[in-house]
mmCIF file of C-alpha atoms in Angstrom:
data_model
loop_
_atom_site.group_PDB
_atom_site.id
_atom_site.type_symbol
_atom_site.label_atom_id
_atom_site.label_comp_id
_atom_site.label_asym_id
_atom_site.label_seq_id
_atom_site.Cartn_x
_atom_site.Cartn_y
_atom_site.Cartn_z
ATOM 1 C CA UNK A 1 20.284 134.730 82.583
ATOM 2 C CA UNK A 2 22.497 137.595 83.663
ATOM 3 C CA UNK A 3 25.505 136.310 85.525
ATOM 4 C CA UNK A 4 29.127 137.379 85.871
ATOM 5 C CA UNK A 5 31.747 135.770 88.060
ATOM 6 C CA UNK A 6 35.370 136.189 89.044
ATOM 7 C CA UNK A 7 36.962 133.594 91.318
ATOM 8 C CA UNK A 8 39.807 134.553 93.652
ATOM 9 C CA UNK A 9 42.058 131.706 94.845
ATOM 10 C CA UNK A 10 45.310 133.277 95.977
ATOM 11 C CA UNK A 11 46.046 133.453 99.741
ATOM 12 C CA UNK A 12 42.491 132.374 100.463
ATOM 13 C CA UNK A 13 39.075 132.746 98.916
ATOM 14 C CA UNK A 14 38.448 135.807 101.090
ATOM 15 C CA UNK A 15 41.632 137.617 100.060
ATOM 16 C CA UNK A 16 41.746 139.869 96.961
ATOM 17 C CA UNK A 17 44.660 139.168 94.588
ATOM 18 C CA UNK A 18 46.039 142.703 94.744
ATOM 19 C CA UNK A 19 47.055 145.332 97.266
ATOM 20 C CA UNK A 20 45.951 148.967 97.251
ATOM 21 C CA UNK A 21 45.820 151.924 99.602
ATOM 22 C CA UNK A 22 42.394 152.398 101.174
ATOM 23 C CA UNK A 23 41.302 155.816 102.426
ATOM 24 C CA UNK A 24 37.978 156.520 104.125
ATOM 25 C CA UNK A 25 38.844 160.095 105.059
ATOM 26 C CA UNK A 26 35.880 161.659 103.236
ATOM 27 C CA UNK A 27 33.480 160.374 105.894
ATOM 28 C CA UNK A 28 36.044 160.166 108.727
ATOM 29 C CA UNK A 29 35.956 156.376 109.068
ATOM 30 C CA UNK A 30 38.775 153.976 109.945
ATOM 31 C CA UNK A 31 40.934 152.551 107.163
ATOM 32 C CA UNK A 32 41.510 149.181 108.879
ATOM 33 C CA UNK A 33 38.290 147.721 110.243
ATOM 34 C CA UNK A 34 36.166 144.679 109.512
ATOM 35 C CA UNK A 35 34.174 146.758 107.017
ATOM 36 C CA UNK A 36 36.732 149.330 105.845
ATOM 37 C CA UNK A 37 37.181 147.860 102.355
ATOM 38 C CA UNK A 38 33.474 148.294 101.620
ATOM 39 C CA UNK A 39 32.889 151.871 102.793
ATOM 40 C CA UNK A 40 33.838 153.760 99.625
ATOM 41 C CA UNK A 41 31.694 151.350 97.633
ATOM 42 C CA UNK A 42 28.771 151.897 100.013
ATOM 43 C CA UNK A 43 29.198 155.637 99.597
ATOM 44 C CA UNK A 44 29.064 155.508 95.800
ATOM 45 C CA UNK A 45 26.203 153.023 95.561
ATOM 46 C CA UNK A 46 24.156 155.139 97.972
ATOM 47 C CA UNK A 47 24.981 158.308 96.055
ATOM 48 C CA UNK A 48 23.952 156.702 92.758
ATOM 49 C CA UNK A 49 20.811 155.107 94.207
ATOM 50 C CA UNK A 50 19.622 158.442 95.672
ATOM 51 C CA UNK A 51 17.522 157.054 98.531
ATOM 52 C CA UNK A 52 15.134 159.291 100.399
ATOM 53 C CA UNK A 53 15.012 157.025 103.450
ATOM 54 C CA UNK A 54 18.083 155.160 104.716
ATOM 55 C CA UNK A 55 17.889 152.665 107.568
ATOM 56 C CA UNK A 56 20.725 150.835 109.277
ATOM 57 C CA UNK A 57 20.230 147.842 111.547
ATOM 58 C CA UNK A 58 23.240 147.515 113.836
ATOM 59 C CA UNK A 59 25.572 150.469 114.388
ATOM 60 C CA UNK A 60 28.191 149.484 116.983
ATOM 61 C CA UNK A 61 30.919 152.170 116.635
ATOM 62 C CA UNK A 62 29.218 153.648 113.609
ATOM 63 C CA UNK A 63 31.760 153.009 110.834
ATOM 64 C CA UNK A 64 29.141 152.362 108.140
ATOM 65 C CA UNK A 65 26.893 154.929 109.796
ATOM 66 C CA UNK A 66 29.510 157.583 109.017
ATOM 67 C CA UNK A 67 29.074 156.860 105.313
ATOM 68 C CA UNK A 68 25.292 157.079 105.324
ATOM 69 C CA UNK A 69 25.211 160.030 107.714
ATOM 70 C CA UNK A 70 27.651 161.997 105.555
ATOM 71 C CA UNK A 71 25.344 161.593 102.568
ATOM 72 C CA UNK A 72 22.206 162.275 104.600
ATOM 73 C CA UNK A 73 23.688 165.522 105.896
ATOM 74 C CA UNK A 74 25.064 166.616 102.524
ATOM 75 C CA UNK A 75 21.924 165.914 100.494
ATOM 76 C CA UNK A 76 19.294 166.481 103.193
ATOM 77 C CA UNK A 77 18.197 162.851 103.327
ATOM 78 C CA UNK A 78 16.650 161.160 106.339
ATOM 79 C CA UNK A 79 18.540 158.367 108.040
ATOM 80 C CA UNK A 80 17.552 156.015 110.852
ATOM 81 C CA UNK A 81 19.499 153.429 112.810
ATOM 82 C CA UNK A 82 18.382 150.697 115.191
ATOM 83 C CA UNK A 83 20.572 148.936 117.731
ATOM 84 C CA UNK A 84 20.328 147.402 121.183
ATOM 85 C CA UNK A 85 22.855 149.961 122.414
ATOM 86 C CA UNK A 86 22.969 153.746 122.366
ATOM 87 C CA UNK A 87 24.154 155.679 119.339
ATOM 88 C CA UNK A 88 27.809 156.682 118.947
ATOM 89 C CA UNK A 89 28.513 159.995 120.646
ATOM 90 C CA UNK A 90 29.346 161.814 117.416
ATOM 91 C CA UNK A 91 25.837 161.081 116.101
ATOM 92 C CA UNK A 92 23.974 162.632 119.024
ATOM 93 C CA UNK A 93 23.362 166.123 117.612
ATOM 94 C CA UNK A 94 22.543 165.161 114.032
ATOM 95 C CA UNK A 95 19.539 166.802 112.375
ATOM 96 C CA UNK A 96 19.384 164.247 109.536
ATOM 97 C CA UNK A 97 19.691 161.059 111.542
ATOM 98 C CA UNK A 98 17.662 159.414 114.296
ATOM 99 C CA UNK A 99 18.803 156.458 116.347
ATOM 100 C CA UNK A 100 16.448 154.064 118.113
ATOM 101 C CA UNK A 101 17.663 151.866 120.952
ATOM 102 C CA UNK A 102 15.593 148.763 120.294
ATOM 103 C CA UNK A 103 15.507 145.171 119.147
ATOM 104 C CA UNK A 104 15.336 145.428 115.362
ATOM 105 C CA UNK A 105 12.662 142.757 114.915
ATOM 106 C CA UNK A 106 10.269 144.416 117.357
ATOM 107 C CA UNK A 107 11.062 147.775 115.815
ATOM 108 C CA UNK A 108 10.283 146.558 112.292
ATOM 109 C CA UNK A 109 7.029 144.897 113.327
ATOM 110 C CA UNK A 110 5.878 148.030 115.137
ATOM 111 C CA UNK A 111 6.888 150.170 112.172
ATOM 112 C CA UNK A 112 4.812 148.011 109.845
ATOM 113 C CA UNK A 113 1.744 148.026 112.096
ATOM 114 C CA UNK A 114 1.807 151.686 113.102
ATOM 115 C CA UNK A 115 2.844 153.125 109.741
ATOM 116 C CA UNK A 116 4.998 155.680 111.510
ATOM 117 C CA UNK A 117 8.259 155.980 113.410
ATOM 118 C CA UNK A 118 8.302 156.207 117.218
ATOM 119 C CA UNK A 119 9.098 159.898 116.780
ATOM 120 C CA UNK A 120 5.910 160.436 114.773
ATOM 121 C CA UNK A 121 7.114 160.656 111.176
ATOM 122 C CA UNK A 122 5.022 158.804 108.618
ATOM 123 C CA UNK A 123 6.623 155.594 107.375
ATOM 124 C CA UNK A 124 6.145 154.847 103.680
ATOM 125 C CA UNK A 125 8.937 152.361 103.009
ATOM 126 C CA UNK A 126 12.717 152.027 102.977
ATOM 127 C CA UNK A 127 14.863 152.939 99.976
ATOM 128 C CA UNK A 128 18.134 151.555 101.348
ATOM 129 C CA UNK A 129 18.433 149.114 104.242
ATOM 130 C CA UNK A 130 21.838 148.119 105.616
ATOM 131 C CA UNK A 131 21.979 145.106 107.947
ATOM 132 C CA UNK A 132 24.983 144.448 110.181
ATOM 133 C CA UNK A 133 23.634 142.909 113.385
ATOM 134 C CA UNK A 134 24.170 139.504 115.026
ATOM 135 C CA UNK A 135 25.126 137.609 111.819
ATOM 136 C CA UNK A 136 23.257 134.614 113.179
ATOM 137 C CA UNK A 137 21.047 132.375 111.050
ATOM 138 C CA UNK A 138 17.761 132.517 112.976
ATOM 139 C CA UNK A 139 18.015 136.251 113.584
ATOM 140 C CA UNK A 140 18.801 136.978 109.933
ATOM 141 C CA UNK A 141 15.784 134.888 108.874
ATOM 142 C CA UNK A 142 13.576 137.030 111.092
ATOM 143 C CA UNK A 143 15.126 140.212 109.699
ATOM 144 C CA UNK A 144 14.382 139.117 106.141
ATOM 145 C CA UNK A 145 10.824 138.149 107.036
ATOM 146 C CA UNK A 146 10.262 141.457 108.817
ATOM 147 C CA UNK A 147 12.068 143.963 106.615
ATOM 148 C CA UNK A 148 11.928 142.657 103.046
ATOM 149 C CA UNK A 149 8.270 143.725 102.718
ATOM 150 C CA UNK A 150 9.254 147.181 104.035
ATOM 151 C CA UNK A 151 11.848 147.786 101.320
ATOM 152 C CA UNK A 152 10.373 149.633 98.358
ATOM 153 C CA UNK A 153 10.429 148.059 94.872
ATOM 154 C CA UNK A 154 13.741 149.074 93.353
ATOM 155 C CA UNK A 155 15.175 149.541 96.838
ATOM 156 C CA UNK A 156 18.379 148.040 98.198
ATOM 157 C CA UNK A 157 18.917 145.617 101.066
ATOM 158 C CA UNK A 158 22.629 145.327 101.912
ATOM 159 C CA UNK A 159 24.163 142.711 104.203
ATOM 160 C CA UNK A 160 27.622 142.792 105.763
ATOM 161 C CA UNK A 161 29.395 139.664 107.053
ATOM 162 C CA UNK A 162 28.101 137.314 104.383
ATOM 163 C CA UNK A 163 31.477 135.553 104.277
ATOM 164 C CA UNK A 164 32.595 135.291 107.884
ATOM 165 C CA UNK A 165 35.393 132.876 108.706
ATOM 166 C CA UNK A 166 37.751 132.301 111.592
ATOM 167 C CA UNK A 167 40.637 131.982 109.137
ATOM 168 C CA UNK A 168 42.966 134.943 108.665
ATOM 169 C CA UNK A 169 42.503 136.907 105.452
ATOM 170 C CA UNK A 170 43.868 140.160 104.096
ATOM 171 C CA UNK A 171 42.196 143.479 103.427
ATOM 172 C CA UNK A 172 42.764 145.388 100.203
ATOM 173 C CA UNK A 173 45.734 147.202 101.758
ATOM 174 C CA UNK A 174 47.384 143.957 102.834
ATOM 175 C CA UNK A 175 46.630 144.192 106.554
ATOM 176 C CA UNK A 176 45.327 141.089 108.302
ATOM 177 C CA UNK A 177 41.610 140.728 108.951
ATOM 178 C CA UNK A 178 40.170 138.185 111.368
ATOM 179 C CA UNK A 179 36.533 137.252 111.726
ATOM 180 C CA UNK A 180 34.654 134.385 113.354
ATOM 181 C CA UNK A 181 32.799 131.365 112.062
ATOM 182 C CA UNK A 182 29.060 132.043 112.073
ATOM 183 C CA UNK A 183 28.301 128.798 110.199
ATOM 184 C CA UNK A 184 27.239 130.803 107.116
ATOM 185 C CA UNK A 185 24.445 132.277 109.209
ATOM 186 C CA UNK A 186 23.669 135.329 107.082
ATOM 187 C CA UNK A 187 24.231 133.562 103.780
ATOM 188 C CA UNK A 188 22.151 130.499 104.685
ATOM 189 C CA UNK A 189 19.251 132.702 105.736
ATOM 190 C CA UNK A 190 19.343 134.581 102.426
ATOM 191 C CA UNK A 191 19.571 131.333 100.460
ATOM 192 C CA UNK A 192 16.581 129.877 102.272
ATOM 193 C CA UNK A 193 14.458 133.015 102.024
ATOM 194 C CA UNK A 194 14.984 133.442 98.275
ATOM 195 C CA UNK A 195 15.446 129.754 97.404
ATOM 196 C CA UNK A 196 18.817 130.431 95.822
ATOM 197 C CA UNK A 197 22.443 129.387 96.197
ATOM 198 C CA UNK A 198 25.232 131.833 97.076
ATOM 199 C CA UNK A 199 28.921 131.237 96.408
ATOM 200 C CA UNK A 200 30.242 133.545 99.096
ATOM 201 C CA UNK A 201 33.873 133.073 98.004
ATOM 202 C CA UNK A 202 33.178 134.563 94.555
ATOM 203 C CA UNK A 203 32.694 138.059 93.176
ATOM 204 C CA UNK A 204 29.627 137.983 90.932
ATOM 205 C CA UNK A 205 26.080 139.123 90.212
ATOM 206 C CA UNK A 206 23.054 136.825 90.135
ATOM 207 C CA UNK A 207 19.360 137.163 89.336
ATOM 208 C CA UNK A 208 16.988 135.559 91.835
ATOM 209 C CA UNK A 209 13.269 135.461 92.654
ATOM 210 C CA UNK A 210 12.257 134.552 89.088
ATOM 211 C CA UNK A 211 14.662 137.180 87.724
ATOM 212 C CA UNK A 212 12.823 139.955 89.550
ATOM 213 C CA UNK A 213 15.650 140.754 91.970
ATOM 214 C CA UNK A 214 19.420 140.750 91.617
ATOM 215 C CA UNK A 215 22.346 140.654 94.021
ATOM 216 C CA UNK A 216 26.044 141.464 93.931
ATOM 217 C CA UNK A 217 28.303 139.356 96.142
ATOM 218 C CA UNK A 218 31.692 140.673 97.312
ATOM 219 C CA UNK A 219 33.804 138.020 99.101
ATOM 220 C CA UNK A 220 36.518 139.919 100.989
ATOM 221 C CA UNK A 221 36.525 141.915 104.245
ATOM 222 C CA UNK A 222 34.005 139.475 105.789
ATOM 223 C CA UNK A 223 31.772 139.673 102.735
ATOM 224 C CA UNK A 224 29.141 142.100 101.457
ATOM 225 C CA UNK A 225 25.938 141.322 99.567
ATOM 226 C CA UNK A 226 23.925 144.043 97.825
ATOM 227 C CA UNK A 227 20.393 142.978 96.918
ATOM 228 C CA UNK A 228 18.139 145.050 94.659
ATOM 229 C CA UNK A 229 14.427 144.410 95.069
ATOM 230 C CA UNK A 230 12.554 143.905 91.819
#
């Protein structure tokens, strides 16, 4: 079974044992946010994966959206985002991105039934889905139930905040990061859905679902889990 693991036990299990400069200037994102350490990685994995359809659930200020939108604009991809609130102002005039102000569960169910987006485009599946919403257990379970069937085989489902804690930790550049304790909400939902166990304080890859799918777990900056659908 394919498995690699590195354990970090320095300041805390959520703190990397080194300090580096982090720059997110390529896509004009902040360098010190609750997701800043992951943005360059998200950029490269999206570039390598070459998705035709990108969807983001949860945008808030649009830090991760800046990454996906930059690639969508540069390579003429189509991106969509769903949130309970309106899109960030800088996204309003985009020709490669559409934002829907909606509950993501209702949106996904309607997308599955109708086979098209509210704006009329045909829906044929998601190549890359990024989830950064409530981080709560019950909600994440519903998101998995709703959206996992919509992700294409070979597609990616990426979760932020898989290692939330109310303890102080440090970002890659040494600045302090503070989260909140969601009782392992995102991680527990993933474990239950795929009948697997996740060590959220470790950096490793793991095969799941009878070795058909594989995930990468990154412990710092509130955690990131990248899941490839088999």
